[in-house]
Amino acid sequence: MFAAIADAYRRTRKPVDLVFNRYVARPLAAVLVVAVASTRLTPNQLTFGSLGLFVIAAAGVVLLPSHEGLIASVALLELSYVVDMADGQLARYRGTSSPVGAHLDYMADELKALLLVAACAVRLWQPASEPRWLLEGLLGAVTVATAVTLTSFLRRPEVVSTAGALAAPAAGDYGQGLPTTQGPVRGSGLARAARALEAVGKFVVHYPTYLWAVALLDRLDLFLHAYIFMNLAYAGRCLLLTLWRLGRLAPKT
């Protein structure tokens, strides 16, 4: 059994991956892949299952006000993420990967991001009914939705191929990716700073990596601030890139 799991992991891992995925999520997902590989269960069904688990976890964040309730809800969220890893791994294991499946997975991930922002805001609002948390949650939902829209636009092949004008954001397994650094010369101080900032942004956006620690410390407030800020920075950068490339005056005739 262990040999089969190790083989499934080797066959379905990605050459470039996040540390949390490589050493935690994907090995656990490989166990599920081996368990269902001989069944009729499809990768898309795993995607829907992951989304269903996430909805229950988000409901727990709101409806279970104790610290223990938060920990249990985030544990279920992390399980949802493992199932989310398994859908793509199962598709690669069977050789049935498809663009439709990838788009479905992306859509589910972004729905989860919106749900999480809303759930965190409502949980923080409940004890003292402070309106600022609902306002921050509304800002967060709008920010995430804007980032999702811009990501979908920048990934369109028509946009990517338009005179090489726009680069598609770097693909991520969870949440929207950050756009590839362009402009600074590779190896320059500016380029290194930009890459460092992108690395921080990717870490914050990829909340399954650290949300368990946030739950243990009971500091959803810090998570919500950081997550909204990074999505806002990402959306701002994508919007500026789009305006710069597509919003210029027409050439003189």
PDB file of C-alpha atoms in Angstrom:
ATOM      1  CA  MET A   1       0.000   0.000   0.000  1.00  0.00           C
ATOM      2  CA  PHE A   2       2.771   2.425   0.927  1.00  0.00           C
ATOM      3  CA  ALA A   3       4.616   1.629  -2.313  1.00  0.00           C
ATOM      4  CA  ALA A   4       1.453   2.355  -4.320  1.00  0.00           C
ATOM      5  CA  ILE A   5       1.000   5.695  -2.549  1.00  0.00           C
ATOM      6  CA  ALA A   6       4.636   6.627  -3.143  1.00  0.00           C
ATOM      7  CA  ASP A   7       4.304   5.696  -6.817  1.00  0.00           C
ATOM      8  CA  ALA A   8       1.106   7.748  -7.166  1.00  0.00           C
ATOM      9  CA  TYR A   9       2.816  10.716  -5.557  1.00  0.00           C
ATOM     10  CA  ARG A  10       5.826  10.505  -7.872  1.00  0.00           C
ATOM     11  CA  ARG A  11       3.633  10.166 -10.955  1.00  0.00           C
ATOM     12  CA  THR A  12       1.316  13.065 -10.104  1.00  0.00           C
ATOM     13  CA  ARG A  13       3.525  15.668  -8.442  1.00  0.00           C
ATOM     14  CA  LYS A  14       4.397  18.904 -10.217  1.00  0.00           C
ATOM     15  CA  PRO A  15       7.999  19.830 -11.089  1.00  0.00           C
ATOM     16  CA  VAL A  16       7.557  23.281  -9.539  1.00  0.00           C
ATOM     17  CA  ASP A  17       5.381  23.435  -6.457  1.00  0.00           C
ATOM     18  CA  LEU A  18       4.928  25.134  -3.115  1.00  0.00           C
ATOM     19  CA  VAL A  19       6.747  23.567  -0.163  1.00  0.00           C
ATOM     20  CA  PHE A  20       3.463  22.919   1.677  1.00  0.00           C
ATOM     21  CA  ASN A  21       2.041  21.148  -1.353  1.00  0.00           C
ATOM     22  CA  ARG A  22       5.140  19.063  -2.020  1.00  0.00           C
ATOM     23  CA  TYR A  23       5.674  17.765   1.506  1.00  0.00           C
ATOM     24  CA  VAL A  24       2.213  17.898   3.107  1.00  0.00           C
ATOM     25  CA  ALA A  25      -0.827  18.242   0.858  1.00  0.00           C
ATOM     26  CA  ARG A  26       0.194  16.150  -2.160  1.00  0.00           C
ATOM     27  CA  PRO A  27       1.484  13.143  -0.185  1.00  0.00           C
ATOM     28  CA  LEU A  28      -1.822  13.090   1.733  1.00  0.00           C
ATOM     29  CA  ALA A  29      -3.756  13.520  -1.510  1.00  0.00           C
ATOM     30  CA  ALA A  30      -1.858  10.581  -3.008  1.00  0.00           C
ATOM     31  CA  VAL A  31      -3.441   8.351  -0.339  1.00  0.00           C
ATOM     32  CA  LEU A  32      -6.878   9.397  -1.602  1.00  0.00           C
ATOM     33  CA  VAL A  33      -5.815   8.954  -5.227  1.00  0.00           C
ATOM     34  CA  VAL A  34      -4.792   5.347  -4.597  1.00  0.00           C
ATOM     35  CA  ALA A  35      -8.022   4.706  -2.685  1.00  0.00           C
ATOM     36  CA  VAL A  36     -10.286   5.903  -5.518  1.00  0.00           C
ATOM     37  CA  ALA A  37      -8.175   5.183  -8.609  1.00  0.00           C
ATOM     38  CA  SER A  38      -9.980   1.916  -9.365  1.00  0.00           C
ATOM     39  CA  THR A  39     -13.452   3.359  -8.759  1.00  0.00           C
ATOM     40  CA  ARG A  40     -15.745   5.349 -11.040  1.00  0.00           C
ATOM     41  CA  LEU A  41     -15.172   8.520  -9.027  1.00  0.00           C
ATOM     42  CA  THR A  42     -14.038  11.334 -11.311  1.00  0.00           C
ATOM     43  CA  PRO A  43     -11.648  14.240 -10.678  1.00  0.00           C
ATOM     44  CA  ASN A  44     -14.539  16.675 -11.211  1.00  0.00           C
ATOM     45  CA  GLN A  45     -16.506  14.918  -8.483  1.00  0.00           C
ATOM     46  CA  LEU A  46     -13.546  15.392  -6.149  1.00  0.00           C
ATOM     47  CA  THR A  47     -13.573  19.090  -7.043  1.00  0.00           C
ATOM     48  CA  PHE A  48     -17.245  19.345  -6.111  1.00  0.00           C
ATOM     49  CA  GLY A  49     -16.611  17.321  -2.960  1.00  0.00           C
ATOM     50  CA  SER A  50     -13.805  19.655  -1.944  1.00  0.00           C
ATOM     51  CA  LEU A  51     -16.094  22.646  -2.466  1.00  0.00           C
ATOM     52  CA  GLY A  52     -18.826  21.020  -0.372  1.00  0.00           C
ATOM     53  CA  LEU A  53     -16.399  20.381   2.495  1.00  0.00           C
ATOM     54  CA  PHE A  54     -15.244  23.981   2.277  1.00  0.00           C
ATOM     55  CA  VAL A  55     -18.818  25.297   2.501  1.00  0.00           C
ATOM     56  CA  ILE A  56     -19.327  23.268   5.688  1.00  0.00           C
ATOM     57  CA  ALA A  57     -16.008  24.553   7.068  1.00  0.00           C
ATOM     58  CA  ALA A  58     -16.954  28.177   6.297  1.00  0.00           C
ATOM     59  CA  ALA A  59     -20.301  27.643   8.021  1.00  0.00           C
ATOM     60  CA  GLY A  60     -18.409  26.311  11.040  1.00  0.00           C
ATOM     61  CA  VAL A  61     -16.241  29.437  11.153  1.00  0.00           C
ATOM     62  CA  VAL A  62     -19.434  31.488  11.465  1.00  0.00           C
ATOM     63  CA  LEU A  63     -21.617  29.212  13.585  1.00  0.00           C
ATOM     64  CA  LEU A  64     -19.066  27.764  16.032  1.00  0.00           C
ATOM     65  CA  PRO A  65     -17.894  30.808  18.014  1.00  0.00           C
ATOM     66  CA  SER A  66     -15.534  28.996  20.402  1.00  0.00           C
ATOM     67  CA  HIS A  67     -11.807  28.679  19.814  1.00  0.00           C
ATOM     68  CA  GLU A  68     -12.234  24.920  19.574  1.00  0.00           C
ATOM     69  CA  GLY A  69     -14.929  25.435  16.953  1.00  0.00           C
ATOM     70  CA  LEU A  70     -12.568  27.563  14.886  1.00  0.00           C
ATOM     71  CA  ILE A  71      -9.831  24.936  15.080  1.00  0.00           C
ATOM     72  CA  ALA A  72     -12.255  22.188  14.025  1.00  0.00           C
ATOM     73  CA  SER A  73     -13.571  24.292  11.133  1.00  0.00           C
ATOM     74  CA  VAL A  74     -10.086  25.087   9.846  1.00  0.00           C
ATOM     75  CA  ALA A  75      -9.123  21.412  10.152  1.00  0.00           C
ATOM     76  CA  LEU A  76     -12.049  20.598   7.855  1.00  0.00           C
ATOM     77  CA  LEU A  77     -10.918  23.379   5.531  1.00  0.00           C
ATOM     78  CA  GLU A  78      -7.463  21.818   5.360  1.00  0.00           C
ATOM     79  CA  LEU A  79      -9.071  18.454   4.557  1.00  0.00           C
ATOM     80  CA  SER A  80     -10.980  20.194   1.782  1.00  0.00           C
ATOM     81  CA  TYR A  81      -7.656  21.385   0.411  1.00  0.00           C
ATOM     82  CA  VAL A  82      -6.208  17.874   0.391  1.00  0.00           C
ATOM     83  CA  VAL A  83      -9.245  16.701  -1.598  1.00  0.00           C
ATOM     84  CA  ASP A  84      -8.704  19.679  -3.895  1.00  0.00           C
ATOM     85  CA  MET A  85      -5.139  18.498  -4.510  1.00  0.00           C
ATOM     86  CA  ALA A  86      -6.399  14.985  -5.204  1.00  0.00           C
ATOM     87  CA  ASP A  87      -8.635  16.010  -8.114  1.00  0.00           C
ATOM     88  CA  GLY A  88      -5.742  17.128 -10.298  1.00  0.00           C
ATOM     89  CA  GLN A  89      -3.531  14.289  -9.120  1.00  0.00           C
ATOM     90  CA  LEU A  90      -6.204  11.741  -9.972  1.00  0.00           C
ATOM     91  CA  ALA A  91      -6.584  13.253 -13.439  1.00  0.00           C
ATOM     92  CA  ARG A  92      -2.837  13.059 -14.032  1.00  0.00           C
ATOM     93  CA  TYR A  93      -2.679   9.537 -12.594  1.00  0.00           C
ATOM     94  CA  ARG A  94      -5.330   8.378 -15.050  1.00  0.00           C
ATOM     95  CA  GLY A  95      -4.077  10.542 -17.905  1.00  0.00           C
ATOM     96  CA  THR A  96      -7.421  12.356 -18.179  1.00  0.00           C
ATOM     97  CA  SER A  97      -6.388  15.956 -17.471  1.00  0.00           C
ATOM     98  CA  SER A  98      -8.410  18.506 -19.432  1.00  0.00           C
ATOM     99  CA  PRO A  99      -8.766  22.288 -19.747  1.00  0.00           C
ATOM    100  CA  VAL A 100     -12.379  22.025 -18.545  1.00  0.00           C
ATOM    101  CA  GLY A 101     -11.276  20.297 -15.356  1.00  0.00           C
ATOM    102  CA  ALA A 102      -8.614  22.938 -14.771  1.00  0.00           C
ATOM    103  CA  HIS A 103     -11.150  25.739 -15.234  1.00  0.00           C
ATOM    104  CA  LEU A 104     -13.594  24.001 -12.878  1.00  0.00           C
ATOM    105  CA  ASP A 105     -10.871  23.702 -10.249  1.00  0.00           C
ATOM    106  CA  TYR A 106      -9.988  27.386 -10.644  1.00  0.00           C
ATOM    107  CA  MET A 107     -13.632  28.422 -10.316  1.00  0.00           C
ATOM    108  CA  ALA A 108     -14.055  26.339  -7.149  1.00  0.00           C
ATOM    109  CA  ASP A 109     -10.899  27.838  -5.626  1.00  0.00           C
ATOM    110  CA  GLU A 110     -12.120  31.380  -6.178  1.00  0.00           C
ATOM    111  CA  LEU A 111     -15.545  30.611  -4.724  1.00  0.00           C
ATOM    112  CA  LYS A 112     -13.720  29.319  -1.653  1.00  0.00           C
ATOM    113  CA  ALA A 113     -11.730  32.551  -1.375  1.00  0.00           C
ATOM    114  CA  LEU A 114     -14.926  34.616  -1.384  1.00  0.00           C
ATOM    115  CA  LEU A 115     -16.568  32.311   1.163  1.00  0.00           C
ATOM    116  CA  LEU A 116     -13.577  32.476   3.482  1.00  0.00           C
ATOM    117  CA  VAL A 117     -13.399  36.271   3.459  1.00  0.00           C
ATOM    118  CA  ALA A 118     -17.126  36.512   4.188  1.00  0.00           C
ATOM    119  CA  ALA A 119     -16.988  33.865   6.937  1.00  0.00           C
ATOM    120  CA  CYS A 120     -14.021  35.509   8.675  1.00  0.00           C
ATOM    121  CA  ALA A 121     -15.656  38.940   8.572  1.00  0.00           C
ATOM    122  CA  VAL A 122     -18.945  37.671  10.020  1.00  0.00           C
ATOM    123  CA  ARG A 123     -17.143  35.729  12.770  1.00  0.00           C
ATOM    124  CA  LEU A 124     -15.143  38.808  13.783  1.00  0.00           C
ATOM    125  CA  TRP A 125     -18.284  40.973  13.684  1.00  0.00           C
ATOM    126  CA  GLN A 126     -20.456  38.728  15.855  1.00  0.00           C
ATOM    127  CA  PRO A 127     -19.041  39.193  19.401  1.00  0.00           C
ATOM    128  CA  ALA A 128     -19.414  42.984  19.605  1.00  0.00           C
ATOM    129  CA  SER A 129     -21.393  43.685  16.401  1.00  0.00           C
ATOM    130  CA  GLU A 130     -18.704  46.087  15.192  1.00  0.00           C
ATOM    131  CA  PRO A 131     -19.702  47.374  11.728  1.00  0.00           C
ATOM    132  CA  ARG A 132     -16.060  47.786  10.688  1.00  0.00           C
ATOM    133  CA  TRP A 133     -15.705  44.025  10.274  1.00  0.00           C
ATOM    134  CA  LEU A 134     -18.656  43.843   7.919  1.00  0.00           C
ATOM    135  CA  LEU A 135     -17.249  46.788   5.972  1.00  0.00           C
ATOM    136  CA  GLU A 136     -13.872  45.087   5.755  1.00  0.00           C
ATOM    137  CA  GLY A 137     -15.569  41.892   4.671  1.00  0.00           C
ATOM    138  CA  LEU A 138     -17.429  43.773   1.930  1.00  0.00           C
ATOM    139  CA  LEU A 139     -14.178  45.384   0.805  1.00  0.00           C
ATOM    140  CA  GLY A 140     -12.518  41.980   0.852  1.00  0.00           C
ATOM    141  CA  ALA A 141     -15.255  40.345  -1.209  1.00  0.00           C
ATOM    142  CA  VAL A 142     -15.101  43.124  -3.813  1.00  0.00           C
ATOM    143  CA  THR A 143     -11.299  42.940  -3.862  1.00  0.00           C
ATOM    144  CA  VAL A 144     -11.196  39.181  -4.325  1.00  0.00           C
ATOM    145  CA  ALA A 145     -13.900  39.325  -7.016  1.00  0.00           C
ATOM    146  CA  THR A 146     -11.917  42.033  -8.827  1.00  0.00           C
ATOM    147  CA  ALA A 147      -8.719  39.995  -8.604  1.00  0.00           C
ATOM    148  CA  VAL A 148     -10.525  36.935  -9.959  1.00  0.00           C
ATOM    149  CA  THR A 149     -11.980  38.904 -12.864  1.00  0.00           C
ATOM    150  CA  LEU A 150      -8.612  40.406 -13.768  1.00  0.00           C
ATOM    151  CA  THR A 151      -6.899  37.024 -13.527  1.00  0.00           C
ATOM    152  CA  SER A 152      -9.458  35.441 -15.852  1.00  0.00           C
ATOM    153  CA  PHE A 153      -9.016  38.316 -18.307  1.00  0.00           C
ATOM    154  CA  LEU A 154      -5.223  38.224 -18.287  1.00  0.00           C
ATOM    155  CA  ARG A 155      -5.230  34.464 -18.810  1.00  0.00           C
ATOM    156  CA  ARG A 156      -7.368  34.684 -21.935  1.00  0.00           C
ATOM    157  CA  PRO A 157      -5.322  33.419 -24.906  1.00  0.00           C
ATOM    158  CA  GLU A 158      -6.564  36.361 -26.990  1.00  0.00           C
ATOM    159  CA  VAL A 159      -5.083  38.764 -24.450  1.00  0.00           C
ATOM    160  CA  VAL A 160      -1.835  36.864 -23.972  1.00  0.00           C
ATOM    161  CA  SER A 161      -1.264  36.725 -27.734  1.00  0.00           C
ATOM    162  CA  THR A 162      -2.096  40.382 -28.421  1.00  0.00           C
ATOM    163  CA  ALA A 163       1.284  41.618 -29.627  1.00  0.00           C
ATOM    164  CA  GLY A 164       2.830  39.958 -26.592  1.00  0.00           C
ATOM    165  CA  ALA A 165       1.291  42.752 -24.589  1.00  0.00           C
ATOM    166  CA  LEU A 166       0.033  41.052 -21.449  1.00  0.00           C
ATOM    167  CA  ALA A 167       1.522  38.169 -19.565  1.00  0.00           C
ATOM    168  CA  ALA A 168      -0.809  35.657 -17.970  1.00  0.00           C
ATOM    169  CA  PRO A 169      -0.501  35.479 -14.185  1.00  0.00           C
ATOM    170  CA  ALA A 170       1.602  32.651 -12.869  1.00  0.00           C
ATOM    171  CA  ALA A 171      -0.698  29.697 -12.320  1.00  0.00           C
ATOM    172  CA  GLY A 172      -1.325  28.673  -8.734  1.00  0.00           C
ATOM    173  CA  ASP A 173      -3.143  25.741  -7.196  1.00  0.00           C
ATOM    174  CA  TYR A 174      -5.117  27.869  -4.828  1.00  0.00           C
ATOM    175  CA  GLY A 175      -6.396  31.375  -5.228  1.00  0.00           C
ATOM    176  CA  GLN A 176      -5.274  33.636  -7.997  1.00  0.00           C
ATOM    177  CA  GLY A 177      -1.621  33.648  -8.950  1.00  0.00           C
ATOM    178  CA  LEU A 178       0.559  36.717  -9.077  1.00  0.00           C
ATOM    179  CA  PRO A 179       1.633  38.109 -12.425  1.00  0.00           C
ATOM    180  CA  THR A 180       5.102  37.263 -13.615  1.00  0.00           C
ATOM    181  CA  THR A 181       7.636  39.984 -12.919  1.00  0.00           C
ATOM    182  CA  GLN A 182       8.465  41.956 -16.040  1.00  0.00           C
ATOM    183  CA  GLY A 183      10.545  45.055 -16.622  1.00  0.00           C
ATOM    184  CA  PRO A 184      13.493  44.974 -14.190  1.00  0.00           C
ATOM    185  CA  VAL A 185      16.644  43.311 -15.467  1.00  0.00           C
ATOM    186  CA  ARG A 186      17.033  39.827 -14.050  1.00  0.00           C
ATOM    187  CA  GLY A 187      19.438  39.889 -11.112  1.00  0.00           C
ATOM    188  CA  SER A 188      19.062  43.628 -10.472  1.00  0.00           C
ATOM    189  CA  GLY A 189      18.185  44.902  -7.006  1.00  0.00           C
ATOM    190  CA  LEU A 190      14.748  45.977  -8.226  1.00  0.00           C
ATOM    191  CA  ALA A 191      14.077  42.568  -9.738  1.00  0.00           C
ATOM    192  CA  ARG A 192      15.119  40.791  -6.533  1.00  0.00           C
ATOM    193  CA  ALA A 193      12.875  43.066  -4.473  1.00  0.00           C
ATOM    194  CA  ALA A 194       9.968  42.431  -6.847  1.00  0.00           C
ATOM    195  CA  ARG A 195      10.468  38.671  -6.646  1.00  0.00           C
ATOM    196  CA  ALA A 196      10.659  38.836  -2.846  1.00  0.00           C
ATOM    197  CA  LEU A 197       7.413  40.806  -2.723  1.00  0.00           C
ATOM    198  CA  GLU A 198       5.734  38.296  -5.050  1.00  0.00           C
ATOM    199  CA  ALA A 199       6.917  35.436  -2.834  1.00  0.00           C
ATOM    200  CA  VAL A 200       5.333  37.089   0.211  1.00  0.00           C
ATOM    201  CA  GLY A 201       2.155  37.715  -1.756  1.00  0.00           C
ATOM    202  CA  LYS A 202       1.923  34.107  -2.934  1.00  0.00           C
ATOM    203  CA  PHE A 203       2.426  32.879   0.625  1.00  0.00           C
ATOM    204  CA  VAL A 204      -0.369  35.076   1.997  1.00  0.00           C
ATOM    205  CA  VAL A 205      -2.750  34.182  -0.842  1.00  0.00           C
ATOM    206  CA  HIS A 206      -2.067  30.467  -0.370  1.00  0.00           C
ATOM    207  CA  TYR A 207      -3.828  30.352   2.986  1.00  0.00           C
ATOM    208  CA  PRO A 208      -3.941  26.547   3.443  1.00  0.00           C
ATOM    209  CA  THR A 209      -0.208  26.757   4.161  1.00  0.00           C
ATOM    210  CA  TYR A 210      -0.662  28.681   7.390  1.00  0.00           C
ATOM    211  CA  LEU A 211      -4.360  29.042   8.255  1.00  0.00           C
ATOM    212  CA  TRP A 212      -4.040  26.192  10.762  1.00  0.00           C
ATOM    213  CA  ALA A 213      -1.540  28.324  12.712  1.00  0.00           C
ATOM    214  CA  VAL A 214      -3.893  31.311  12.532  1.00  0.00           C
ATOM    215  CA  ALA A 215      -6.640  29.137  14.004  1.00  0.00           C
ATOM    216  CA  LEU A 216      -4.410  27.870  16.816  1.00  0.00           C
ATOM    217  CA  LEU A 217      -3.471  31.461  17.704  1.00  0.00           C
ATOM    218  CA  ASP A 218      -7.080  32.620  17.215  1.00  0.00           C
ATOM    219  CA  ARG A 219      -5.990  35.603  15.093  1.00  0.00           C
ATOM    220  CA  LEU A 220      -8.356  35.637  12.153  1.00  0.00           C
ATOM    221  CA  ASP A 221      -8.184  39.414  12.270  1.00  0.00           C
ATOM    222  CA  LEU A 222      -4.534  39.436  11.185  1.00  0.00           C
ATOM    223  CA  PHE A 223      -5.266  36.920   8.450  1.00  0.00           C
ATOM    224  CA  LEU A 224      -8.171  38.954   7.081  1.00  0.00           C
ATOM    225  CA  HIS A 225      -6.113  42.162   7.001  1.00  0.00           C
ATOM    226  CA  ALA A 226      -3.168  40.514   5.231  1.00  0.00           C
ATOM    227  CA  TYR A 227      -5.286  38.533   2.779  1.00  0.00           C
ATOM    228  CA  ILE A 228      -7.319  41.536   1.680  1.00  0.00           C
ATOM    229  CA  PHE A 229      -4.225  43.725   1.401  1.00  0.00           C
ATOM    230  CA  MET A 230      -2.379  41.245  -0.810  1.00  0.00           C
ATOM    231  CA  ASN A 231      -5.399  40.728  -3.053  1.00  0.00           C
ATOM    232  CA  LEU A 232      -5.792  44.504  -3.287  1.00  0.00           C
ATOM    233  CA  ALA A 233      -2.134  44.912  -4.251  1.00  0.00           C
ATOM    234  CA  TYR A 234      -2.450  42.133  -6.829  1.00  0.00           C
ATOM    235  CA  ALA A 235      -5.643  43.579  -8.320  1.00  0.00           C
ATOM    236  CA  GLY A 236      -4.068  47.043  -8.462  1.00  0.00           C
ATOM    237  CA  ARG A 237      -1.023  45.739 -10.277  1.00  0.00           C
ATOM    238  CA  CYS A 238      -3.095  43.803 -12.806  1.00  0.00           C
ATOM    239  CA  LEU A 239      -5.345  46.801 -13.408  1.00  0.00           C
ATOM    240  CA  LEU A 240      -2.383  49.123 -13.945  1.00  0.00           C
ATOM    241  CA  LEU A 241      -0.823  46.607 -16.337  1.00  0.00           C
ATOM    242  CA  THR A 242      -4.066  46.357 -18.272  1.00  0.00           C
ATOM    243  CA  LEU A 243      -4.473  50.148 -18.463  1.00  0.00           C
ATOM    244  CA  TRP A 244      -0.863  50.606 -19.541  1.00  0.00           C
ATOM    245  CA  ARG A 245      -1.045  48.042 -22.318  1.00  0.00           C
ATOM    246  CA  LEU A 246      -4.610  48.488 -23.558  1.00  0.00           C
ATOM    247  CA  GLY A 247      -5.622  51.966 -22.460  1.00  0.00           C
ATOM    248  CA  ARG A 248      -3.133  54.055 -24.417  1.00  0.00           C
ATOM    249  CA  LEU A 249      -4.065  56.478 -27.155  1.00  0.00           C
ATOM    250  CA  ALA A 250      -4.286  55.173 -30.693  1.00  0.00           C
ATOM    251  CA  PRO A 251      -1.198  55.817 -32.838  1.00  0.00           C
ATOM    252  CA  LYS A 252      -1.194  58.863 -35.055  1.00  0.00           C
ATOM    253  CA  THR A 253      -2.368  58.298 -38.584  1.00  0.00           C
TER     254      THR A 253
END
